[in-house]
Every structure is written in structure tokens, then in C-alpha cells.
Amino acid sequence: MGIIWTIIIGFVAGVIAKFIMPGDNEPSGFILTTILGIVGAFVATFLGQALGWYRPGEGAGLIGAVVGAIVVLFAYSMVARRRGAL
């Protein structure tokens, strides 16, 4: 999967992840959510291909990107809440 496709999939994955993990008190807006989705897509794409779970161009890459985006959004929300509580 090329870099452009990873960015596009990350954008879509960020939006999907925000719908899966909504929250009124979430500290992230649309732009930050999509940026975190792109980061999650890059990480998931790299790890999935490095571990041999899927090859470039397979449909599992989209699923991995969405899961990666959810993980990154969840981690960000936990860090943001912890900082807000201090």
C-alpha cells in the first residue's frame, strides 16, 4: 500500500473510529481525530506487514488501519483525561 493510500485509509479509519468510539467528553475534534487515524493507519500497516499478517493491497489492511486508529484514539483519550485530572 502506498503512502497516499495509507493516508486516505487513515483518514477514513479515523472517521470510522470516531463513530465507533464516540464521546461527548472526548478531547479530540475532527482534525485531531483524522490525524490520529492516519498515525494509527501507518502504525497498523507497518506492523501488520512486518509481522506477515497481510500483504499490501489486501482488505485486511483496512481492518488493521481501523483497529490501529481506535487504539491510538483510545490511548490519546486516556492520556488527555489523565492530564486533565492533574
PDB file of N, CA and C in Angstrom:
ATOM      1  N   MET A   1       0.849  -1.160   0.000  1.00  0.00           N
ATOM      2  CA  MET A   1       0.000   0.000   0.000  1.00  0.00           C
ATOM      3  C   MET A   1       0.898   1.227   0.000  1.00  0.00           C
ATOM      4  N   GLY A   2       0.652   2.133  -0.907  1.00  0.00           N
ATOM      5  CA  GLY A   2       1.464   3.332  -0.993  1.00  0.00           C
ATOM      6  C   GLY A   2       1.148   4.313   0.121  1.00  0.00           C
ATOM      7  N   ILE A   3       1.978   5.307   0.224  1.00  0.00           N
ATOM      8  CA  ILE A   3       1.816   6.298   1.288  1.00  0.00           C
ATOM      9  C   ILE A   3       0.510   7.071   1.129  1.00  0.00           C
ATOM     10  N   ILE A   4       0.169   7.438  -0.102  1.00  0.00           N
ATOM     11  CA  ILE A   4      -1.070   8.197  -0.335  1.00  0.00           C
ATOM     12  C   ILE A   4      -2.281   7.372   0.080  1.00  0.00           C
ATOM     13  N   TRP A   5      -2.296   6.090  -0.307  1.00  0.00           N
ATOM     14  CA  TRP A   5      -3.413   5.223   0.072  1.00  0.00           C
ATOM     15  C   TRP A   5      -3.474   5.034   1.579  1.00  0.00           C
ATOM     16  N   THR A   6      -2.332   4.953   2.231  1.00  0.00           N
ATOM     17  CA  THR A   6      -2.311   4.819   3.688  1.00  0.00           C
ATOM     18  C   THR A   6      -2.888   6.065   4.345  1.00  0.00           C
ATOM     19  N   ILE A   7      -2.578   7.237   3.807  1.00  0.00           N
ATOM     20  CA  ILE A   7      -3.134   8.481   4.348  1.00  0.00           C
ATOM     21  C   ILE A   7      -4.647   8.521   4.144  1.00  0.00           C
ATOM     22  N   ILE A   8      -5.100   8.154   2.956  1.00  0.00           N
ATOM     23  CA  ILE A   8      -6.541   8.153   2.677  1.00  0.00           C
ATOM     24  C   ILE A   8      -7.256   7.157   3.577  1.00  0.00           C
ATOM     25  N   ILE A   9      -6.711   5.960   3.682  1.00  0.00           N
ATOM     26  CA  ILE A   9      -7.322   4.946   4.544  1.00  0.00           C
ATOM     27  C   ILE A   9      -7.270   5.393   6.000  1.00  0.00           C
ATOM     28  N   GLY A  10      -6.178   6.035   6.405  1.00  0.00           N
ATOM     29  CA  GLY A  10      -6.081   6.550   7.768  1.00  0.00           C
ATOM     30  C   GLY A  10      -7.121   7.613   8.054  1.00  0.00           C
ATOM     31  N   PHE A  11      -7.381   8.464   7.073  1.00  0.00           N
ATOM     32  CA  PHE A  11      -8.423   9.480   7.224  1.00  0.00           C
ATOM     33  C   PHE A  11      -9.777   8.817   7.435  1.00  0.00           C
ATOM     34  N   VAL A  12     -10.098   7.865   6.561  1.00  0.00           N
ATOM     35  CA  VAL A  12     -11.373   7.141   6.667  1.00  0.00           C
ATOM     36  C   VAL A  12     -11.421   6.342   7.970  1.00  0.00           C
ATOM     37  N   ALA A  13     -10.304   5.709   8.324  1.00  0.00           N
ATOM     38  CA  ALA A  13     -10.256   4.920   9.558  1.00  0.00           C
ATOM     39  C   ALA A  13     -10.446   5.804  10.780  1.00  0.00           C
ATOM     40  N   GLY A  14      -9.900   7.008  10.758  1.00  0.00           N
ATOM     41  CA  GLY A  14     -10.100   7.939  11.866  1.00  0.00           C
ATOM     42  C   GLY A  14     -11.556   8.323  12.027  1.00  0.00           C
ATOM     43  N   VAL A  15     -12.230   8.562  10.916  1.00  0.00           N
ATOM     44  CA  VAL A  15     -13.655   8.892  10.964  1.00  0.00           C
ATOM     45  C   VAL A  15     -14.457   7.694  11.465  1.00  0.00           C
ATOM     46  N   ILE A  16     -14.153   6.501  10.945  1.00  0.00           N
ATOM     47  CA  ILE A  16     -14.840   5.286  11.394  1.00  0.00           C
ATOM     48  C   ILE A  16     -14.587   5.054  12.881  1.00  0.00           C
ATOM     49  N   ALA A  17     -13.345   5.226  13.302  1.00  0.00           N
ATOM     50  CA  ALA A  17     -13.008   5.017  14.711  1.00  0.00           C
ATOM     51  C   ALA A  17     -13.744   6.007  15.605  1.00  0.00           C
ATOM     52  N   LYS A  18     -13.935   7.230  15.137  1.00  0.00           N
ATOM     53  CA  LYS A  18     -14.658   8.226  15.930  1.00  0.00           C
ATOM     54  C   LYS A  18     -16.123   7.832  16.065  1.00  0.00           C
ATOM     55  N   PHE A  19     -16.703   7.230  15.015  1.00  0.00           N
ATOM     56  CA  PHE A  19     -18.081   6.767  15.103  1.00  0.00           C
ATOM     57  C   PHE A  19     -18.193   5.546  16.012  1.00  0.00           C
ATOM     58  N   ILE A  20     -17.176   4.690  15.999  1.00  0.00           N
ATOM     59  CA  ILE A  20     -17.190   3.510  16.857  1.00  0.00           C
ATOM     60  C   ILE A  20     -16.954   3.912  18.308  1.00  0.00           C
ATOM     61  N   MET A  21     -16.097   4.884  18.525  1.00  0.00           N
ATOM     62  CA  MET A  21     -15.713   5.320  19.863  1.00  0.00           C
ATOM     63  C   MET A  21     -16.143   6.764  20.105  1.00  0.00           C
ATOM     64  N   PRO A  22     -17.450   7.068  20.036  1.00  0.00           N
ATOM     65  CA  PRO A  22     -17.852   8.457  20.243  1.00  0.00           C
ATOM     66  C   PRO A  22     -17.803   8.811  21.722  1.00  0.00           C
ATOM     67  N   GLY A  23     -17.924  10.068  21.994  1.00  0.00           N
ATOM     68  CA  GLY A  23     -17.964  10.513  23.385  1.00  0.00           C
ATOM     69  C   GLY A  23     -18.094  12.019  23.433  1.00  0.00           C
ATOM     70  N   ASP A  24     -19.003  12.479  24.271  1.00  0.00           N
ATOM     71  CA  ASP A  24     -19.201  13.920  24.392  1.00  0.00           C
ATOM     72  C   ASP A  24     -18.027  14.593  25.078  1.00  0.00           C
ATOM     73  N   ASN A  25     -17.374  13.868  25.977  1.00  0.00           N
ATOM     74  CA  ASN A  25     -16.269  14.470  26.717  1.00  0.00           C
ATOM     75  C   ASN A  25     -14.917  14.115  26.126  1.00  0.00           C
ATOM     76  N   GLU A  26     -14.898  13.636  24.906  1.00  0.00           N
ATOM     77  CA  GLU A  26     -13.631  13.332  24.252  1.00  0.00           C
ATOM     78  C   GLU A  26     -12.918  14.635  23.922  1.00  0.00           C
ATOM     79  N   PRO A  27     -11.630  14.708  24.173  1.00  0.00           N
ATOM     80  CA  PRO A  27     -10.898  15.954  23.945  1.00  0.00           C
ATOM     81  C   PRO A  27     -10.500  16.181  22.492  1.00  0.00           C
ATOM     82  N   SER A  28     -10.848  15.279  21.613  1.00  0.00           N
ATOM     83  CA  SER A  28     -10.369  15.398  20.236  1.00  0.00           C
ATOM     84  C   SER A  28     -11.479  15.864  19.308  1.00  0.00           C
ATOM     85  N   GLY A  29     -11.135  16.765  18.406  1.00  0.00           N
ATOM     86  CA  GLY A  29     -12.053  17.219  17.391  1.00  0.00           C
ATOM     87  C   GLY A  29     -11.851  16.435  16.109  1.00  0.00           C
ATOM     88  N   PHE A  30     -12.492  16.887  15.050  1.00  0.00           N
ATOM     89  CA  PHE A  30     -12.449  16.169  13.778  1.00  0.00           C
ATOM     90  C   PHE A  30     -11.041  16.113  13.203  1.00  0.00           C
ATOM     91  N   ILE A  31     -10.341  17.228  13.201  1.00  0.00           N
ATOM     92  CA  ILE A  31      -8.999  17.270  12.599  1.00  0.00           C
ATOM     93  C   ILE A  31      -8.030  16.392  13.380  1.00  0.00           C
ATOM     94  N   LEU A  32      -8.041  16.517  14.702  1.00  0.00           N
ATOM     95  CA  LEU A  32      -7.152  15.693  15.520  1.00  0.00           C
ATOM     96  C   LEU A  32      -7.502  14.214  15.385  1.00  0.00           C
ATOM     97  N   THR A  33      -8.786  13.902  15.299  1.00  0.00           N
ATOM     98  CA  THR A  33      -9.208  12.514  15.129  1.00  0.00           C
ATOM     99  C   THR A  33      -8.685  11.937  13.826  1.00  0.00           C
ATOM    100  N   THR A  34      -8.778  12.699  12.752  1.00  0.00           N
ATOM    101  CA  THR A  34      -8.286  12.185  11.474  1.00  0.00           C
ATOM    102  C   THR A  34      -6.767  12.074  11.462  1.00  0.00           C
ATOM    103  N   ILE A  35      -6.079  13.006  12.106  1.00  0.00           N
ATOM    104  CA  ILE A  35      -4.610  12.903  12.187  1.00  0.00           C
ATOM    105  C   ILE A  35      -4.214  11.667  12.979  1.00  0.00           C
ATOM    106  N   LEU A  36      -4.893  11.434  14.101  1.00  0.00           N
ATOM    107  CA  LEU A  36      -4.608  10.232  14.884  1.00  0.00           C
ATOM    108  C   LEU A  36      -4.979   8.971  14.109  1.00  0.00           C
ATOM    109  N   GLY A  37      -6.021   9.044  13.294  1.00  0.00           N
ATOM    110  CA  GLY A  37      -6.378   7.912  12.436  1.00  0.00           C
ATOM    111  C   GLY A  37      -5.292   7.612  11.421  1.00  0.00           C
ATOM    112  N   ILE A  38      -4.709   8.655  10.852  1.00  0.00           N
ATOM    113  CA  ILE A  38      -3.617   8.469   9.893  1.00  0.00           C
ATOM    114  C   ILE A  38      -2.409   7.859  10.586  1.00  0.00           C
ATOM    115  N   VAL A  39      -2.105   8.340  11.794  1.00  0.00           N
ATOM    116  CA  VAL A  39      -0.989   7.760  12.558  1.00  0.00           C
ATOM    117  C   VAL A  39      -1.266   6.290  12.852  1.00  0.00           C
ATOM    118  N   GLY A  40      -2.476   5.988  13.294  1.00  0.00           N
ATOM    119  CA  GLY A  40      -2.842   4.601  13.573  1.00  0.00           C
ATOM    120  C   GLY A  40      -2.775   3.724  12.339  1.00  0.00           C
ATOM    121  N   ALA A  41      -3.170   4.271  11.192  1.00  0.00           N
ATOM    122  CA  ALA A  41      -3.106   3.507   9.946  1.00  0.00           C
ATOM    123  C   ALA A  41      -1.671   3.208   9.558  1.00  0.00           C
ATOM    124  N   PHE A  42      -0.793   4.197   9.700  1.00  0.00           N
ATOM    125  CA  PHE A  42       0.623   3.958   9.387  1.00  0.00           C
ATOM    126  C   PHE A  42       1.218   2.896  10.300  1.00  0.00           C
ATOM    127  N   VAL A  43       0.935   3.004  11.590  1.00  0.00           N
ATOM    128  CA  VAL A  43       1.482   2.036  12.544  1.00  0.00           C
ATOM    129  C   VAL A  43       0.928   0.640  12.267  1.00  0.00           C
ATOM    130  N   ALA A  44      -0.393   0.540  12.077  1.00  0.00           N
ATOM    131  CA  ALA A  44      -1.006  -0.763  11.834  1.00  0.00           C
ATOM    132  C   ALA A  44      -0.544  -1.359  10.509  1.00  0.00           C
ATOM    133  N   THR A  45      -0.392  -0.531   9.486  1.00  0.00           N
ATOM    134  CA  THR A  45       0.083  -1.025   8.196  1.00  0.00           C
ATOM    135  C   THR A  45       1.502  -1.548   8.315  1.00  0.00           C
ATOM    136  N   PHE A  46       2.350  -0.791   8.968  1.00  0.00           N
ATOM    137  CA  PHE A  46       3.739  -1.217   9.136  1.00  0.00           C
ATOM    138  C   PHE A  46       3.824  -2.509   9.944  1.00  0.00           C
ATOM    139  N   LEU A  47       3.146  -2.543  11.083  1.00  0.00           N
ATOM    140  CA  LEU A  47       3.217  -3.733  11.933  1.00  0.00           C
ATOM    141  C   LEU A  47       2.585  -4.954  11.272  1.00  0.00           C
ATOM    142  N   GLY A  48       1.436  -4.768  10.655  1.00  0.00           N
ATOM    143  CA  GLY A  48       0.762  -5.892  10.006  1.00  0.00           C
ATOM    144  C   GLY A  48       1.583  -6.498   8.887  1.00  0.00           C
ATOM    145  N   GLN A  49       2.214  -5.655   8.092  1.00  0.00           N
ATOM    146  CA  GLN A  49       3.046  -6.160   7.002  1.00  0.00           C
ATOM    147  C   GLN A  49       4.362  -6.714   7.522  1.00  0.00           C
ATOM    148  N   ALA A  50       4.928  -6.101   8.557  1.00  0.00           N
ATOM    149  CA  ALA A  50       6.191  -6.587   9.117  1.00  0.00           C
ATOM    150  C   ALA A  50       6.018  -7.947   9.778  1.00  0.00           C
ATOM    151  N   LEU A  51       4.856  -8.162  10.393  1.00  0.00           N
ATOM    152  CA  LEU A  51       4.597  -9.437  11.048  1.00  0.00           C
ATOM    153  C   LEU A  51       4.038 -10.484  10.089  1.00  0.00           C
ATOM    154  N   GLY A  52       3.775 -10.092   8.853  1.00  0.00           N
ATOM    155  CA  GLY A  52       3.296 -11.031   7.847  1.00  0.00           C
ATOM    156  C   GLY A  52       1.818 -11.362   7.949  1.00  0.00           C
ATOM    157  N   TRP A  53       1.045 -10.521   8.621  1.00  0.00           N
ATOM    158  CA  TRP A  53      -0.383 -10.776   8.748  1.00  0.00           C
ATOM    159  C   TRP A  53      -1.123 -10.536   7.442  1.00  0.00           C
ATOM    160  N   TYR A  54      -0.659  -9.587   6.656  1.00  0.00           N
ATOM    161  CA  TYR A  54      -1.245  -9.315   5.350  1.00  0.00           C
ATOM    162  C   TYR A  54      -0.216  -8.630   4.479  1.00  0.00           C
ATOM    163  N   ARG A  55      -0.492  -8.678   3.181  1.00  0.00           N
ATOM    164  CA  ARG A  55       0.399  -8.042   2.206  1.00  0.00           C
ATOM    165  C   ARG A  55      -0.236  -6.743   1.729  1.00  0.00           C
ATOM    166  N   PRO A  56       0.555  -5.892   1.079  1.00  0.00           N
ATOM    167  CA  PRO A  56      -0.002  -4.641   0.552  1.00  0.00           C
ATOM    168  C   PRO A  56      -1.171  -4.904  -0.395  1.00  0.00           C
ATOM    169  N   GLY A  57      -2.229  -4.138  -0.257  1.00  0.00           N
ATOM    170  CA  GLY A  57      -3.377  -4.241  -1.135  1.00  0.00           C
ATOM    171  C   GLY A  57      -4.465  -5.177  -0.655  1.00  0.00           C
ATOM    172  N   GLU A  58      -4.265  -5.898   0.427  1.00  0.00           N
ATOM    173  CA  GLU A  58      -5.288  -6.806   0.929  1.00  0.00           C
ATOM    174  C   GLU A  58      -6.315  -6.039   1.759  1.00  0.00           C
ATOM    175  N   GLY A  59      -7.518  -6.568   1.803  1.00  0.00           N
ATOM    176  CA  GLY A  59      -8.597  -5.931   2.552  1.00  0.00           C
ATOM    177  C   GLY A  59      -8.360  -5.891   4.048  1.00  0.00           C
ATOM    178  N   ALA A  60      -7.539  -6.793   4.536  1.00  0.00           N
ATOM    179  CA  ALA A  60      -7.235  -6.804   5.970  1.00  0.00           C
ATOM    180  C   ALA A  60      -6.505  -5.534   6.386  1.00  0.00           C
ATOM    181  N   GLY A  61      -5.886  -4.863   5.441  1.00  0.00           N
ATOM    182  CA  GLY A  61      -5.194  -3.615   5.752  1.00  0.00           C
ATOM    183  C   GLY A  61      -6.146  -2.542   6.247  1.00  0.00           C
ATOM    184  N   LEU A  62      -7.349  -2.475   5.669  1.00  0.00           N
ATOM    185  CA  LEU A  62      -8.344  -1.501   6.123  1.00  0.00           C
ATOM    186  C   LEU A  62      -8.792  -1.833   7.536  1.00  0.00           C
ATOM    187  N   ILE A  63      -9.030  -3.106   7.798  1.00  0.00           N
ATOM    188  CA  ILE A  63      -9.428  -3.516   9.144  1.00  0.00           C
ATOM    189  C   ILE A  63      -8.315  -3.201  10.138  1.00  0.00           C
ATOM    190  N   GLY A  64      -7.090  -3.506   9.757  1.00  0.00           N
ATOM    191  CA  GLY A  64      -5.955  -3.192  10.618  1.00  0.00           C
ATOM    192  C   GLY A  64      -5.815  -1.705  10.855  1.00  0.00           C
ATOM    193  N   ALA A  65      -6.071  -0.902   9.822  1.00  0.00           N
ATOM    194  CA  ALA A  65      -5.983   0.552   9.960  1.00  0.00           C
ATOM    195  C   ALA A  65      -7.049   1.078  10.913  1.00  0.00           C
ATOM    196  N   VAL A  66      -8.260   0.547  10.818  1.00  0.00           N
ATOM    197  CA  VAL A  66      -9.329   0.974  11.724  1.00  0.00           C
ATOM    198  C   VAL A  66      -8.991   0.587  13.161  1.00  0.00           C
ATOM    199  N   VAL A  67      -8.510  -0.643  13.346  1.00  0.00           N
ATOM    200  CA  VAL A  67      -8.120  -1.084  14.690  1.00  0.00           C
ATOM    201  C   VAL A  67      -6.973  -0.220  15.216  1.00  0.00           C
ATOM    202  N   GLY A  68      -6.001   0.054  14.366  1.00  0.00           N
ATOM    203  CA  GLY A  68      -4.893   0.918  14.771  1.00  0.00           C
ATOM    204  C   GLY A  68      -5.360   2.309  15.151  1.00  0.00           C
ATOM    205  N   ALA A  69      -6.302   2.852  14.387  1.00  0.00           N
ATOM    206  CA  ALA A  69      -6.837   4.177  14.695  1.00  0.00           C
ATOM    207  C   ALA A  69      -7.592   4.171  16.018  1.00  0.00           C
ATOM    208  N   ILE A  70      -8.365   3.112  16.273  1.00  0.00           N
ATOM    209  CA  ILE A  70      -9.098   3.012  17.536  1.00  0.00           C
ATOM    210  C   ILE A  70      -8.126   2.949  18.709  1.00  0.00           C
ATOM    211  N   VAL A  71      -7.068   2.152  18.551  1.00  0.00           N
ATOM    212  CA  VAL A  71      -6.074   2.030  19.620  1.00  0.00           C
ATOM    213  C   VAL A  71      -5.402   3.374  19.887  1.00  0.00           C
ATOM    214  N   VAL A  72      -5.018   4.077  18.824  1.00  0.00           N
ATOM    215  CA  VAL A  72      -4.358   5.375  19.002  1.00  0.00           C
ATOM    216  C   VAL A  72      -5.325   6.390  19.615  1.00  0.00           C
ATOM    217  N   LEU A  73      -6.582   6.412  19.172  1.00  0.00           N
ATOM    218  CA  LEU A  73      -7.566   7.331  19.750  1.00  0.00           C
ATOM    219  C   LEU A  73      -7.826   7.011  21.219  1.00  0.00           C
ATOM    220  N   PHE A  74      -7.909   5.729  21.540  1.00  0.00           N
ATOM    221  CA  PHE A  74      -8.128   5.325  22.929  1.00  0.00           C
ATOM    222  C   PHE A  74      -6.948   5.748  23.799  1.00  0.00           C
ATOM    223  N   ALA A  75      -5.744   5.496  23.310  1.00  0.00           N
ATOM    224  CA  ALA A  75      -4.545   5.881  24.069  1.00  0.00           C
ATOM    225  C   ALA A  75      -4.491   7.393  24.257  1.00  0.00           C
ATOM    226  N   TYR A  76      -4.816   8.138  23.213  1.00  0.00           N
ATOM    227  CA  TYR A  76      -4.805   9.600  23.317  1.00  0.00           C
ATOM    228  C   TYR A  76      -5.843  10.087  24.326  1.00  0.00           C
ATOM    229  N   SER A  77      -7.045   9.502  24.291  1.00  0.00           N
ATOM    230  CA  SER A  77      -8.083   9.943  25.222  1.00  0.00           C
ATOM    231  C   SER A  77      -7.704   9.626  26.664  1.00  0.00           C
ATOM    232  N   MET A  78      -7.034   8.499  26.885  1.00  0.00           N
ATOM    233  CA  MET A  78      -6.594   8.164  28.247  1.00  0.00           C
ATOM    234  C   MET A  78      -5.531   9.153  28.730  1.00  0.00           C
ATOM    235  N   VAL A  79      -4.584   9.490  27.869  1.00  0.00           N
ATOM    236  CA  VAL A  79      -3.539  10.450  28.241  1.00  0.00           C
ATOM    237  C   VAL A  79      -4.147  11.832  28.473  1.00  0.00           C
ATOM    238  N   ALA A  80      -5.071  12.240  27.615  1.00  0.00           N
ATOM    239  CA  ALA A  80      -5.690  13.563  27.750  1.00  0.00           C
ATOM    240  C   ALA A  80      -6.529  13.652  29.020  1.00  0.00           C
ATOM    241  N   ARG A  81      -7.237  12.595  29.353  1.00  0.00           N
ATOM    242  CA  ARG A  81      -8.030  12.600  30.590  1.00  0.00           C
ATOM    243  C   ARG A  81      -7.128  12.652  31.812  1.00  0.00           C
ATOM    244  N   ARG A  82      -6.036  11.901  31.761  1.00  0.00           N
ATOM    245  CA  ARG A  82      -5.112  11.882  32.900  1.00  0.00           C
ATOM    246  C   ARG A  82      -4.501  13.267  33.106  1.00  0.00           C
ATOM    247  N   ARG A  83      -4.141  13.922  32.021  1.00  0.00           N
ATOM    248  CA  ARG A  83      -3.569  15.275  32.135  1.00  0.00           C
ATOM    249  C   ARG A  83      -4.598  16.265  32.640  1.00  0.00           C
ATOM    250  N   GLY A  84      -5.847  16.082  32.233  1.00  0.00           N
ATOM    251  CA  GLY A  84      -6.911  16.968  32.703  1.00  0.00           C
ATOM    252  C   GLY A  84      -7.230  16.759  34.172  1.00  0.00           C
ATOM    253  N   ALA A  85      -6.995  15.558  34.673  1.00  0.00           N
ATOM    254  CA  ALA A  85      -7.296  15.251  36.072  1.00  0.00           C
ATOM    255  C   ALA A  85      -6.225  15.772  37.012  1.00  0.00           C
ATOM    256  N   LEU A  86      -5.031  16.049  36.488  1.00  0.00           N
ATOM    257  CA  LEU A  86      -3.939  16.511  37.350  1.00  0.00           C
ATOM    258  C   LEU A  86      -4.083  17.949  37.730  1.00  0.00           C
TER     259      LEU A  86
END
